[in-house]
Short mmCIF file of C-alpha atoms in Angstrom, two decimals:
data_model
loop_
_atom_site.label_atom_id
_atom_site.label_comp_id
_atom_site.label_asym_id
_atom_site.label_seq_id
_atom_site.Cartn_x
_atom_site.Cartn_y
_atom_site.Cartn_z
CA UNK A 1 4.56 -28.66 -39.38
CA UNK A 2 8.02 -28.47 -37.82
CA UNK A 3 10.44 -25.97 -39.34
CA UNK A 4 14.16 -26.79 -39.55
CA UNK A 5 16.82 -24.08 -39.55
CA UNK A 6 20.54 -24.60 -40.09
CA UNK A 7 22.49 -22.46 -37.65
CA UNK A 8 25.97 -21.84 -39.07
CA UNK A 9 28.25 -24.29 -40.88
CA UNK A 10 30.21 -27.44 -40.10
CA UNK A 11 33.78 -27.30 -41.41
CA UNK A 12 36.46 -29.98 -41.27
CA UNK A 13 39.75 -28.30 -42.18
CA UNK A 14 41.87 -31.07 -43.70
CA UNK A 15 45.04 -29.20 -42.80
CA UNK A 16 47.06 -31.38 -40.41
CA UNK A 17 46.29 -30.79 -36.74
CA UNK A 18 43.59 -28.87 -34.91
CA UNK A 19 43.21 -25.42 -36.46
CA UNK A 20 42.89 -23.27 -33.36
CA UNK A 21 42.74 -20.04 -35.35
CA UNK A 22 40.02 -21.27 -37.68
CA UNK A 23 37.18 -18.70 -37.47
CA UNK A 24 34.63 -21.51 -37.71
CA UNK A 25 35.99 -23.14 -34.55
CA UNK A 26 34.72 -26.57 -35.58
CA UNK A 27 37.93 -28.63 -35.28
CA UNK A 28 38.10 -31.16 -32.45
CA UNK A 29 41.01 -33.45 -31.69
CA UNK A 30 40.91 -37.19 -32.24
CA UNK A 31 43.62 -39.80 -32.00
CA UNK A 32 44.25 -43.40 -32.97
CA UNK A 33 45.86 -45.70 -30.42
CA UNK A 34 48.23 -48.60 -31.01
CA UNK A 35 45.28 -50.97 -31.33
CA UNK A 36 43.69 -48.86 -34.04
CA UNK A 37 40.84 -47.48 -31.93
CA UNK A 38 39.73 -43.90 -32.54
CA UNK A 39 39.17 -41.72 -29.48
CA UNK A 40 38.77 -38.03 -28.80
CA UNK A 41 36.33 -35.19 -28.30
CA UNK A 42 33.43 -36.69 -30.22
CA UNK A 43 30.10 -38.08 -29.06
CA UNK A 44 30.52 -41.54 -27.53
CA UNK A 45 27.98 -43.07 -29.92
CA UNK A 46 29.81 -41.59 -32.91
CA UNK A 47 33.13 -42.95 -31.66
CA UNK A 48 31.55 -46.40 -31.27
CA UNK A 49 30.19 -46.11 -34.81
CA UNK A 50 33.59 -45.11 -36.20
CA UNK A 51 35.33 -47.97 -34.43
CA UNK A 52 32.86 -50.39 -36.00
CA UNK A 53 33.82 -49.35 -39.53
CA UNK A 54 36.29 -51.22 -41.70
CA UNK A 55 39.11 -48.70 -42.06
CA UNK A 56 42.68 -49.13 -43.22
CA UNK A 57 45.66 -47.87 -41.27
CA UNK A 58 46.08 -45.17 -43.92
CA UNK A 59 42.49 -43.98 -43.48
CA UNK A 60 42.87 -43.82 -39.72
CA UNK A 61 46.18 -41.99 -40.03
CA UNK A 62 44.57 -39.41 -42.32
CA UNK A 63 41.72 -38.88 -39.84
CA UNK A 64 44.23 -38.57 -37.00
CA UNK A 65 46.02 -35.85 -38.96
CA UNK A 66 42.97 -33.94 -40.24
CA UNK A 67 41.18 -34.31 -36.88
CA UNK A 68 37.38 -34.06 -36.73
CA UNK A 69 34.72 -31.36 -36.71
CA UNK A 70 31.76 -30.69 -34.45
CA UNK A 71 29.14 -27.94 -34.51
CA UNK A 72 26.79 -27.68 -31.54
CA UNK A 73 23.17 -26.78 -32.29
CA UNK A 74 23.83 -26.75 -36.02
CA UNK A 75 20.24 -27.89 -36.44
CA UNK A 76 17.39 -25.93 -34.85
CA UNK A 77 13.76 -27.04 -35.00
CA UNK A 78 10.62 -25.03 -34.34
CA UNK A 79 7.60 -27.23 -33.66
CA UNK A 80 4.08 -26.22 -34.58
CA UNK A 81 1.19 -25.89 -32.15
CA UNK A 82 0.69 -29.14 -30.19
CA UNK A 83 3.38 -30.79 -32.32
CA UNK A 84 5.89 -33.24 -30.85
CA UNK A 85 9.20 -33.84 -32.64
CA UNK A 86 9.97 -37.54 -32.30
CA UNK A 87 13.41 -37.62 -33.91
CA UNK A 88 16.01 -35.73 -35.93
CA UNK A 89 17.76 -37.85 -38.55
CA UNK A 90 19.50 -37.62 -41.90
CA UNK A 91 17.16 -38.06 -44.86
CA UNK A 92 17.57 -41.40 -46.71
CA UNK A 93 20.26 -41.59 -49.38
CA UNK A 94 21.73 -44.55 -51.22
CA UNK A 95 24.89 -43.95 -53.24
CA UNK A 96 23.79 -40.40 -54.03
CA UNK A 97 26.40 -38.38 -55.91
CA UNK A 98 27.60 -35.49 -53.76
CA UNK A 99 29.18 -33.69 -56.68
CA UNK A 100 32.59 -34.00 -55.02
CA UNK A 101 35.52 -36.18 -56.01
CA UNK A 102 38.47 -37.73 -54.26
CA UNK A 103 41.89 -36.46 -55.31
CA UNK A 104 42.09 -39.69 -57.31
CA UNK A 105 39.07 -38.62 -59.37
CA UNK A 106 36.43 -40.97 -57.95
CA UNK A 107 32.89 -39.75 -57.33
CA UNK A 108 32.05 -39.32 -53.65
CA UNK A 109 28.71 -41.01 -52.94
CA UNK A 110 26.52 -40.59 -49.87
CA UNK A 111 24.55 -43.34 -48.10
CA UNK A 112 22.43 -42.94 -44.98
CA UNK A 113 22.33 -45.64 -42.30
CA UNK A 114 19.06 -47.48 -41.68
CA UNK A 115 18.45 -45.59 -38.43
CA UNK A 116 19.21 -42.22 -40.01
CA UNK A 117 21.82 -41.31 -37.42
CA UNK A 118 24.80 -41.41 -39.77
CA UNK A 119 25.87 -40.89 -43.36
CA UNK A 120 28.92 -42.42 -45.01
CA UNK A 121 30.66 -40.85 -47.98
CA UNK A 122 32.44 -43.42 -50.13
CA UNK A 123 34.70 -43.35 -53.16
CA UNK A 124 32.32 -44.95 -55.63
CA UNK A 125 29.79 -47.68 -54.87
CA UNK A 126 31.10 -49.82 -52.02
CA UNK A 127 34.47 -48.08 -52.19
CA UNK A 128 36.71 -46.81 -49.40
CA UNK A 129 35.09 -44.53 -46.82
CA UNK A 130 35.97 -40.89 -47.43
CA UNK A 131 33.98 -39.28 -44.61
CA UNK A 132 31.42 -40.00 -41.92
CA UNK A 133 28.71 -37.73 -40.51
CA UNK A 134 26.72 -38.17 -37.30
CA UNK A 135 23.72 -36.34 -35.85
CA UNK A 136 23.28 -35.99 -32.08
CA UNK A 137 19.98 -34.53 -30.78
CA UNK A 138 20.50 -32.29 -27.75
CA UNK A 139 17.72 -33.90 -25.70
CA UNK A 140 14.47 -35.84 -25.88
CA UNK A 141 12.62 -32.79 -27.25
CA UNK A 142 14.63 -33.06 -30.51
CA UNK A 143 14.51 -29.30 -31.03
CA UNK A 144 18.24 -28.98 -31.70
CA UNK A 145 21.12 -31.22 -32.67
CA UNK A 146 24.89 -31.28 -33.02
CA UNK A 147 26.45 -32.62 -36.20
CA UNK A 148 29.94 -34.13 -36.23
CA UNK A 149 32.17 -35.38 -39.03
CA UNK A 150 35.47 -37.12 -39.72
CA UNK A 151 37.28 -37.39 -43.06
CA UNK A 152 39.46 -40.36 -44.00
CA UNK A 153 40.75 -39.25 -47.39
CA UNK A 154 41.65 -36.01 -49.14
CA UNK A 155 38.82 -34.40 -51.09
CA UNK A 156 39.57 -32.68 -54.40
CA UNK A 157 39.27 -28.89 -54.48
CA UNK A 158 38.89 -26.91 -57.70
CA UNK A 159 41.45 -24.28 -56.72
CA UNK A 160 44.84 -25.88 -56.25
CA UNK A 161 46.40 -22.50 -55.46
CA UNK A 162 44.13 -21.57 -52.54
CA UNK A 163 45.09 -23.44 -49.34
CA UNK A 164 41.72 -22.51 -47.82
CA UNK A 165 39.57 -23.44 -50.81
CA UNK A 166 36.25 -24.78 -49.51
CA UNK A 167 33.82 -27.29 -51.02
CA UNK A 168 30.52 -28.56 -49.65
CA UNK A 169 28.42 -31.70 -49.85
CA UNK A 170 25.58 -29.97 -51.73
CA UNK A 171 21.90 -29.85 -50.89
CA UNK A 172 21.36 -33.58 -51.40
CA UNK A 173 22.55 -34.14 -47.81
CA UNK A 174 19.46 -33.29 -45.78
CA UNK A 175 18.17 -33.60 -42.24
CA UNK A 176 14.64 -34.67 -41.40
CA UNK A 177 12.41 -33.95 -38.40
CA UNK A 178 9.87 -36.70 -37.73
CA UNK A 179 6.95 -35.35 -35.73
CA UNK A 180 3.36 -35.95 -34.78
CA UNK A 181 0.33 -34.03 -33.56
CA UNK A 182 -2.22 -35.67 -31.27
CA UNK A 183 -5.88 -34.64 -31.71
CA UNK A 184 -8.52 -35.76 -29.15
CA UNK A 185 -11.07 -38.15 -30.61
CA UNK A 186 -12.50 -39.91 -27.55
CA UNK A 187 -15.36 -37.42 -27.19
CA UNK A 188 -16.49 -38.39 -30.68
CA UNK A 189 -16.55 -42.15 -30.09
CA UNK A 190 -19.78 -43.12 -28.28
CA UNK A 191 -21.58 -46.18 -26.98
CA UNK A 192 -25.38 -46.15 -26.79
CA UNK A 193 -27.30 -48.05 -24.14
CA UNK A 194 -29.01 -51.29 -25.32
CA UNK A 195 -31.72 -51.25 -22.61
CA UNK A 196 -35.47 -51.75 -23.36
CA UNK A 197 -37.48 -49.00 -25.02
CA UNK A 198 -40.14 -47.83 -22.60
CA UNK A 199 -42.97 -45.66 -24.00
CA UNK A 200 -46.59 -44.68 -23.40
CA UNK A 201 -48.06 -45.06 -26.88
CA UNK A 202 -48.79 -48.80 -26.84
CA UNK A 203 -46.03 -49.65 -29.33
CA UNK A 204 -43.95 -51.51 -26.77
CA UNK A 205 -43.68 -52.01 -23.05
CA UNK A 206 -45.89 -49.26 -21.60
CA UNK A 207 -44.96 -46.97 -18.77
CA UNK A 208 -48.06 -46.78 -16.56
#
């Protein structure tokens, strides 16, 4: 069975601008052009996903200010003997409560896309998008993956006096490694000959 290890943390500092002195080093710059398209130092598939979302100008402006976050090789997978890892995805979630709230007091709920590549955090069921997460396997072996995220709204923090107060999305947000092991079976599937039975005891065609 494949073993998944989480290597480090992914942190999106919602302070305006890229935080170059952040010890986590996760911040990456994004921008929003005059046409409302998001661009920047994110995976091309994630950017395409983001630009397919229904986002208000205010949400895009917040993301442009808070920037994005990316952590290479955040996910590491060790495959078992003769095991092939087919894909790395987010585990299925549908409106699962993250335990976090928006600054307006709404529950932040998590929903995984059908293909498992992304998770959206929304303010309540069907509410405005608060954050988006995306998983990018490093190669076809699926033994490591980068995770990226963008936030579109401020998230409430319990300590209003600490400018670096940190919250997380709890252990309900999971990654999943889908794998298989092939075991030879052809040597155990046989076909017997249907030719005549030749014997010397008189019970059938005799060999003389």
